[in-house]
């Protein structure tokens, strides 16, 4: 892939989107039989699946916390998920992503309800297309609800990039690779509103003012995604009800 | 140190002082601890720096060698940052491959250097498409009294600023100073409730691992941010921390440059 | 259909009403799970639609023995927590009898939760008339969150199944259910249990279940 000359032409991005538009999203809940909760998400060309196991007994014993549940998060990319085959196994990037994602969920899961046990969140990126970590958090959030894990609220994640000096929502591959800045967010949404930030990273170069604009853009995108998450979850129940209506 | 057994008691002390609007060591909330920077401490390395930030100590060594460029940047040098939180630095560090904390540390320091374009990678081309200079930035923690990240970032840039490219060793001409154009400063704050404490000491960190790092370049642009730890951050607090980080970074940069130029 | 709520949904601004499935923060009551919102005059609660079984003292449960120890048995109760049945709480214990001769690995039992310590160590007992070692019949497993529906208001659903099918049925709070009786009737009962599990959140279920049973019985006799 080579660096495009321009990222924004006549106000539109390379894939035809406006700066504040999300890529198409598809969400399916309860896709895995063995997991306690699961979710499949497509965001742009990202295809990720999240599974939640737990709360379950924590093994080995020494990882147990006598006062609360231990949360584990594993972000993993399948070897075939990217253009150049990726060697299986965690690399440094995956480890960092797993860490900050885990911490985002630790901030909202009601840990004291399940001492001495563990909640495992596994997310596999089957196809990666910029923003896979945000797609994974969105899938994991739904999978946790599907597993019945008590939480303060739901997490919704989206990233903002800067290209040609313009802030764009939910960056695509070229914007992510060649842009001037990349900023992934995850928000806690409660009472139908964005309440606080559970995940925040940035690399690139942005002024203070630009960060503020990026934050507002991200909040707008996150609310749209949140509504899709809700819809997907509710869909399971409405269908069953309709069969017997 | 035998005081590690007192972690819970320390936590209470930190919190009770906070309720009075104070820090346990008397610092202001946006104040860094005293910093001491010495460059050129490892003569065998191409560049090096030892930094003391309060009682935290880190040494960074720079090693350079020619190598193959990345295919998509055939004429640019390569920077590789690695951090070793070796067991001698803390009773809680265990031997073994880097864990998530050391990986995160290395990557955030790397981001600060890379995104600020502190090192002019285009001047590190030997033969386009075939050979470029690889710059290994190796962070070695010596003593963890809190905030190894900021100490490591300072040591890394200081080491880079004192690095000489060893061209003669490889028959590639005369040695030259590594071109360094910016001085990114990372500012890490501990978040407690709706307050933040810049450059938390280990005792302060007994309250929790909830931090936000903001890396600022010479022009007050932000080149990296990392929220770390299991907590929820309000927009309001984020605003305040960014502001405080920009001014704290200015002061730190001034102090370090003063110390390096005196040497 | 009752309203389904998700974690973080705002339910009320009156913290005094907060009940099961909710939590309070800053004078607001929110849901903490996915479930059915239920409001009465003096409480607001969310009836879980999903989730693991979290033991409560007094619960009747069905468990599977996983380990025989020197003074009792470790029992899997389909929960993040294993339970312990002390020798003293098993009426079948007689001096001279080896523990694994009374209950061995893989045996199923009906028991009651006797106590839970703050670290969630669960102790169970078989000293209650509903308790026994399960030596015959059939055990089925459903989502524990649906158990209240299988039992029904004041046991109405269980009564319906028992009377229409003439089977013995013990419903464990942990989602395991024991059925015993005529082979074909038990088969219908099992289908009924799965039907209830799938449609637990809908209305008019009791009538539909009655209908379902009658249809199945006709098919069997016809």
PDB file of C-alpha atoms in Angstrom, chain A residues 37-214:
ATOM      1  CA  UNK A  37     -21.379 -15.112  26.081  1.00  0.00           C
ATOM      2  CA  UNK A  38     -20.282 -14.249  22.563  1.00  0.00           C
ATOM      3  CA  UNK A  39     -20.527 -11.671  19.807  1.00  0.00           C
ATOM      4  CA  UNK A  40     -19.404 -11.328  16.198  1.00  0.00           C
ATOM      5  CA  UNK A  41     -18.783  -7.866  14.782  1.00  0.00           C
ATOM      6  CA  UNK A  42     -17.890  -6.466  11.407  1.00  0.00           C
ATOM      7  CA  UNK A  43     -16.679  -2.878  11.344  1.00  0.00           C
ATOM      8  CA  UNK A  44     -15.591  -1.921   7.871  1.00  0.00           C
ATOM      9  CA  UNK A  45     -13.622  -4.980   6.797  1.00  0.00           C
ATOM     10  CA  UNK A  46     -12.745  -5.905  10.375  1.00  0.00           C
ATOM     11  CA  UNK A  47     -14.189  -9.270  11.311  1.00  0.00           C
ATOM     12  CA  UNK A  48     -13.799 -10.081  14.979  1.00  0.00           C
ATOM     13  CA  UNK A  49     -15.388 -12.552  17.343  1.00  0.00           C
ATOM     14  CA  UNK A  50     -15.423 -12.225  21.134  1.00  0.00           C
ATOM     15  CA  UNK A  51     -16.103 -14.957  23.682  1.00  0.00           C
ATOM     16  CA  UNK A  52     -16.588 -14.607  27.412  1.00  0.00           C
ATOM     17  CA  UNK A  53     -16.070 -17.472  29.835  1.00  0.00           C
ATOM     18  CA  UNK A  54     -16.984 -16.941  33.448  1.00  0.00           C
ATOM     19  CA  UNK A  55     -17.114 -16.172  36.130  1.00  0.00           C
ATOM     20  CA  UNK A  56     -15.366 -19.462  36.564  1.00  0.00           C
ATOM     21  CA  UNK A  57     -12.927 -20.988  38.969  1.00  0.00           C
ATOM     22  CA  UNK A  58      -9.530 -19.378  38.755  1.00  0.00           C
ATOM     23  CA  UNK A  59      -6.679 -21.721  37.882  1.00  0.00           C
ATOM     24  CA  UNK A  60      -3.852 -21.813  38.773  1.00  0.00           C
ATOM     25  CA  UNK A  61      -4.816 -21.019  42.352  1.00  0.00           C
ATOM     26  CA  UNK A  62      -2.210 -18.322  42.774  1.00  0.00           C
ATOM     27  CA  UNK A  63      -3.941 -15.976  40.347  1.00  0.00           C
ATOM     28  CA  UNK A  64      -7.027 -15.963  42.575  1.00  0.00           C
ATOM     29  CA  UNK A  65      -7.894 -12.749  44.345  1.00  0.00           C
ATOM     30  CA  UNK A  66      -9.731 -13.486  47.594  1.00  0.00           C
ATOM     31  CA  UNK A  67     -11.758 -10.300  47.389  1.00  0.00           C
ATOM     32  CA  UNK A  68     -12.733  -9.982  43.761  1.00  0.00           C
ATOM     33  CA  UNK A  69     -12.870 -11.490  40.317  1.00  0.00           C
ATOM     34  CA  UNK A  70      -9.773 -11.444  38.112  1.00  0.00           C
ATOM     35  CA  UNK A  71     -10.413 -10.156  34.603  1.00  0.00           C
ATOM     36  CA  UNK A  72      -8.316 -11.456  31.731  1.00  0.00           C
ATOM     37  CA  UNK A  73      -8.421 -10.154  28.162  1.00  0.00           C
ATOM     38  CA  UNK A  74      -6.669 -11.698  25.208  1.00  0.00           C
ATOM     39  CA  UNK A  75      -6.581  -9.814  21.905  1.00  0.00           C
ATOM     40  CA  UNK A  76      -5.247 -12.117  19.214  1.00  0.00           C
ATOM     41  CA  UNK A  77      -4.859 -11.780  15.470  1.00  0.00           C
ATOM     42  CA  UNK A  78      -5.261 -14.841  13.307  1.00  0.00           C
ATOM     43  CA  UNK A  79      -2.280 -15.434  10.989  1.00  0.00           C
ATOM     44  CA  UNK A  80      -4.507 -14.946   7.958  1.00  0.00           C
ATOM     45  CA  UNK A  81      -6.067 -11.746   9.255  1.00  0.00           C
ATOM     46  CA  UNK A  82      -3.561  -9.382   7.659  1.00  0.00           C
ATOM     47  CA  UNK A  83      -2.017  -8.962   4.242  1.00  0.00           C
ATOM     48  CA  UNK A  84       1.363 -10.393   5.206  1.00  0.00           C
ATOM     49  CA  UNK A  85       0.894 -13.545   7.241  1.00  0.00           C
ATOM     50  CA  UNK A  86       1.318 -12.841  10.913  1.00  0.00           C
ATOM     51  CA  UNK A  87       3.188 -15.389  13.020  1.00  0.00           C
ATOM     52  CA  UNK A  88       0.794 -16.982  15.519  1.00  0.00           C
ATOM     53  CA  UNK A  89       1.148 -15.958  19.123  1.00  0.00           C
ATOM     54  CA  UNK A  90       1.150 -12.724  21.060  1.00  0.00           C
ATOM     55  CA  UNK A  91       3.419  -9.976  19.829  1.00  0.00           C
ATOM     56  CA  UNK A  92       4.197  -6.784  21.695  1.00  0.00           C
ATOM     57  CA  UNK A  93       1.392  -4.838  20.058  1.00  0.00           C
ATOM     58  CA  UNK A  94      -1.177  -7.508  20.972  1.00  0.00           C
ATOM     59  CA  UNK A  95       0.068  -7.592  24.529  1.00  0.00           C
ATOM     60  CA  UNK A  96      -0.285  -3.841  24.903  1.00  0.00           C
ATOM     61  CA  UNK A  97      -3.741  -3.841  23.343  1.00  0.00           C
ATOM     62  CA  UNK A  98      -4.791  -6.685  25.631  1.00  0.00           C
ATOM     63  CA  UNK A  99      -3.556  -4.780  28.650  1.00  0.00           C
ATOM     64  CA  UNK A 100      -5.366  -1.502  28.004  1.00  0.00           C
ATOM     65  CA  UNK A 101      -8.523  -3.273  26.878  1.00  0.00           C
ATOM     66  CA  UNK A 102      -8.561  -5.443  29.991  1.00  0.00           C
ATOM     67  CA  UNK A 103      -8.180  -2.363  32.131  1.00  0.00           C
ATOM     68  CA  UNK A 104     -11.108  -0.685  30.418  1.00  0.00           C
ATOM     69  CA  UNK A 105     -13.359  -3.603  31.316  1.00  0.00           C
ATOM     70  CA  UNK A 106     -11.952  -3.915  34.815  1.00  0.00           C
ATOM     71  CA  UNK A 107     -13.225  -0.410  35.432  1.00  0.00           C
ATOM     72  CA  UNK A 108     -16.829  -1.426  34.770  1.00  0.00           C
ATOM     73  CA  UNK A 109     -17.206  -5.076  35.781  1.00  0.00           C
ATOM     74  CA  UNK A 110     -18.576  -5.506  39.319  1.00  0.00           C
ATOM     75  CA  UNK A 111     -15.588  -7.371  40.545  1.00  0.00           C
ATOM     76  CA  UNK A 112     -16.518  -7.770  44.195  1.00  0.00           C
ATOM     77  CA  UNK A 113     -19.475  -9.994  43.367  1.00  0.00           C
ATOM     78  CA  UNK A 114     -17.305 -12.947  42.396  1.00  0.00           C
ATOM     79  CA  UNK A 115     -14.245 -13.268  44.599  1.00  0.00           C
ATOM     80  CA  UNK A 116     -11.731 -16.009  43.826  1.00  0.00           C
ATOM     81  CA  UNK A 117     -12.998 -16.463  40.293  1.00  0.00           C
ATOM     82  CA  UNK A 118     -11.975 -15.258  36.843  1.00  0.00           C
ATOM     83  CA  UNK A 119     -13.735 -13.717  33.849  1.00  0.00           C
ATOM     84  CA  UNK A 120     -11.931 -14.512  30.612  1.00  0.00           C
ATOM     85  CA  UNK A 121     -12.502 -12.345  27.567  1.00  0.00           C
ATOM     86  CA  UNK A 122     -11.054 -13.759  24.365  1.00  0.00           C
ATOM     87  CA  UNK A 123     -11.190 -11.770  21.166  1.00  0.00           C
ATOM     88  CA  UNK A 124      -9.969 -13.092  17.844  1.00  0.00           C
ATOM     89  CA  UNK A 125      -9.382 -10.833  14.881  1.00  0.00           C
ATOM     90  CA  UNK A 126     -10.250 -12.924  11.861  1.00  0.00           C
ATOM     91  CA  UNK A 127      -9.745 -10.102   9.417  1.00  0.00           C
ATOM     92  CA  UNK A 128      -8.081  -6.806  10.289  1.00  0.00           C
ATOM     93  CA  UNK A 129      -8.838  -3.469   8.683  1.00  0.00           C
ATOM     94  CA  UNK A 130      -7.736  -0.547  10.891  1.00  0.00           C
ATOM     95  CA  UNK A 131      -9.440  -0.115  14.210  1.00  0.00           C
ATOM     96  CA  UNK A 132      -9.480  -3.813  15.060  1.00  0.00           C
ATOM     97  CA  UNK A 133      -8.917  -3.038  18.711  1.00  0.00           C
ATOM     98  CA  UNK A 134     -12.031  -0.843  18.816  1.00  0.00           C
ATOM     99  CA  UNK A 135     -14.096  -3.491  17.039  1.00  0.00           C
ATOM    100  CA  UNK A 136     -12.853  -6.025  19.589  1.00  0.00           C
ATOM    101  CA  UNK A 137     -13.892  -3.909  22.545  1.00  0.00           C
ATOM    102  CA  UNK A 138     -17.341  -3.405  21.040  1.00  0.00           C
ATOM    103  CA  UNK A 139     -17.687  -7.161  20.546  1.00  0.00           C
ATOM    104  CA  UNK A 140     -16.368  -7.953  24.023  1.00  0.00           C
ATOM    105  CA  UNK A 141     -18.814  -5.502  25.584  1.00  0.00           C
ATOM    106  CA  UNK A 142     -21.757  -7.252  23.973  1.00  0.00           C
ATOM    107  CA  UNK A 143     -20.363 -10.700  24.795  1.00  0.00           C
ATOM    108  CA  UNK A 144     -20.117  -9.714  28.469  1.00  0.00           C
ATOM    109  CA  UNK A 145     -23.777  -8.690  28.490  1.00  0.00           C
ATOM    110  CA  UNK A 146     -24.636 -11.955  26.742  1.00  0.00           C
ATOM    111  CA  UNK A 147     -22.804 -13.846  29.484  1.00  0.00           C
ATOM    112  CA  UNK A 148     -24.817 -12.109  32.167  1.00  0.00           C
ATOM    113  CA  UNK A 149     -21.778 -10.501  33.812  1.00  0.00           C
ATOM    114  CA  UNK A 150     -22.865  -7.670  36.146  1.00  0.00           C
ATOM    115  CA  UNK A 151     -21.404  -4.354  34.973  1.00  0.00           C
ATOM    116  CA  UNK A 152     -21.819  -0.630  35.602  1.00  0.00           C
ATOM    117  CA  UNK A 153     -22.814  -0.135  31.989  1.00  0.00           C
ATOM    118  CA  UNK A 154     -21.598  -0.912  28.499  1.00  0.00           C
ATOM    119  CA  UNK A 155     -18.396   0.076  26.756  1.00  0.00           C
ATOM    120  CA  UNK A 156     -18.366   1.443  23.240  1.00  0.00           C
ATOM    121  CA  UNK A 157     -15.160   2.067  21.347  1.00  0.00           C
ATOM    122  CA  UNK A 158     -14.188   4.073  18.297  1.00  0.00           C
ATOM    123  CA  UNK A 159     -11.068   5.814  17.010  1.00  0.00           C
ATOM    124  CA  UNK A 160     -10.387   9.229  15.497  1.00  0.00           C
ATOM    125  CA  UNK A 161      -7.506   9.986  13.130  1.00  0.00           C
ATOM    126  CA  UNK A 162      -6.058  13.157  11.646  1.00  0.00           C
ATOM    127  CA  UNK A 163      -5.422  13.253   7.907  1.00  0.00           C
ATOM    128  CA  UNK A 164      -4.625  16.319   5.797  1.00  0.00           C
ATOM    129  CA  UNK A 165      -5.136  18.273   8.995  1.00  0.00           C
ATOM    130  CA  UNK A 166      -8.747  17.045   9.244  1.00  0.00           C
ATOM    131  CA  UNK A 167     -10.069  14.913  12.099  1.00  0.00           C
ATOM    132  CA  UNK A 168     -11.878  11.824  10.817  1.00  0.00           C
ATOM    133  CA  UNK A 169     -14.007   9.280  12.643  1.00  0.00           C
ATOM    134  CA  UNK A 170     -13.361   5.506  12.478  1.00  0.00           C
ATOM    135  CA  UNK A 171     -10.246   5.612  10.286  1.00  0.00           C
ATOM    136  CA  UNK A 172      -9.780   3.178   7.423  1.00  0.00           C
ATOM    137  CA  UNK A 173      -6.509   1.492   6.558  1.00  0.00           C
ATOM    138  CA  UNK A 174      -4.800   4.292   4.623  1.00  0.00           C
ATOM    139  CA  UNK A 175      -5.853   6.900   7.178  1.00  0.00           C
ATOM    140  CA  UNK A 176      -4.581   4.697   9.995  1.00  0.00           C
ATOM    141  CA  UNK A 177      -1.240   3.926   8.332  1.00  0.00           C
ATOM    142  CA  UNK A 178      -0.352   7.299   6.854  1.00  0.00           C
ATOM    143  CA  UNK A 179      -2.341   9.735   8.968  1.00  0.00           C
ATOM    144  CA  UNK A 180      -0.848  12.373  11.240  1.00  0.00           C
ATOM    145  CA  UNK A 181      -2.440  11.047  14.417  1.00  0.00           C
ATOM    146  CA  UNK A 182      -4.504   8.141  15.684  1.00  0.00           C
ATOM    147  CA  UNK A 183      -6.593   8.193  18.846  1.00  0.00           C
ATOM    148  CA  UNK A 184      -8.631   5.197  20.007  1.00  0.00           C
ATOM    149  CA  UNK A 185     -11.276   5.736  22.729  1.00  0.00           C
ATOM    150  CA  UNK A 186     -13.626   3.567  24.727  1.00  0.00           C
ATOM    151  CA  UNK A 187     -16.479   5.156  26.673  1.00  0.00           C
ATOM    152  CA  UNK A 188     -18.733   3.991  29.479  1.00  0.00           C
ATOM    153  CA  UNK A 189     -22.294   4.621  28.440  1.00  0.00           C
ATOM    154  CA  UNK A 190     -24.874   4.837  31.180  1.00  0.00           C
ATOM    155  CA  UNK A 191     -28.395   6.145  31.325  1.00  0.00           C
ATOM    156  CA  UNK A 192     -28.208   6.477  27.547  1.00  0.00           C
ATOM    157  CA  UNK A 193     -25.334   8.981  27.760  1.00  0.00           C
ATOM    158  CA  UNK A 194     -21.572   8.929  27.396  1.00  0.00           C
ATOM    159  CA  UNK A 195     -20.290   9.238  30.902  1.00  0.00           C
ATOM    160  CA  UNK A 196     -16.574   8.683  31.090  1.00  0.00           C
ATOM    161  CA  UNK A 197     -13.511   7.401  29.282  1.00  0.00           C
ATOM    162  CA  UNK A 198     -12.426   3.827  29.899  1.00  0.00           C
ATOM    163  CA  UNK A 199      -9.708   3.592  27.259  1.00  0.00           C
ATOM    164  CA  UNK A 200      -7.579   6.358  25.815  1.00  0.00           C
ATOM    165  CA  UNK A 201      -4.464   6.265  23.679  1.00  0.00           C
ATOM    166  CA  UNK A 202      -2.944   8.570  21.140  1.00  0.00           C
ATOM    167  CA  UNK A 203      -0.006   8.609  18.839  1.00  0.00           C
ATOM    168  CA  UNK A 204       0.814  11.232  16.266  1.00  0.00           C
ATOM    169  CA  UNK A 205       0.774  14.965  16.710  1.00  0.00           C
ATOM    170  CA  UNK A 206      -2.246  16.936  17.885  1.00  0.00           C
ATOM    171  CA  UNK A 207      -2.756  20.282  19.519  1.00  0.00           C
ATOM    172  CA  UNK A 208      -4.802  20.695  22.630  1.00  0.00           C
ATOM    173  CA  UNK A 209      -7.669  22.114  20.599  1.00  0.00           C
ATOM    174  CA  UNK A 210      -7.616  19.233  18.156  1.00  0.00           C
ATOM    175  CA  UNK A 211      -7.849  16.744  21.000  1.00  0.00           C
ATOM    176  CA  UNK A 212     -11.053  18.397  22.131  1.00  0.00           C
ATOM    177  CA  UNK A 213     -12.551  18.195  18.667  1.00  0.00           C
ATOM    178  CA  UNK A 214     -11.471  14.571  18.348  1.00  0.00           C
TER     179      UNK A 214
END
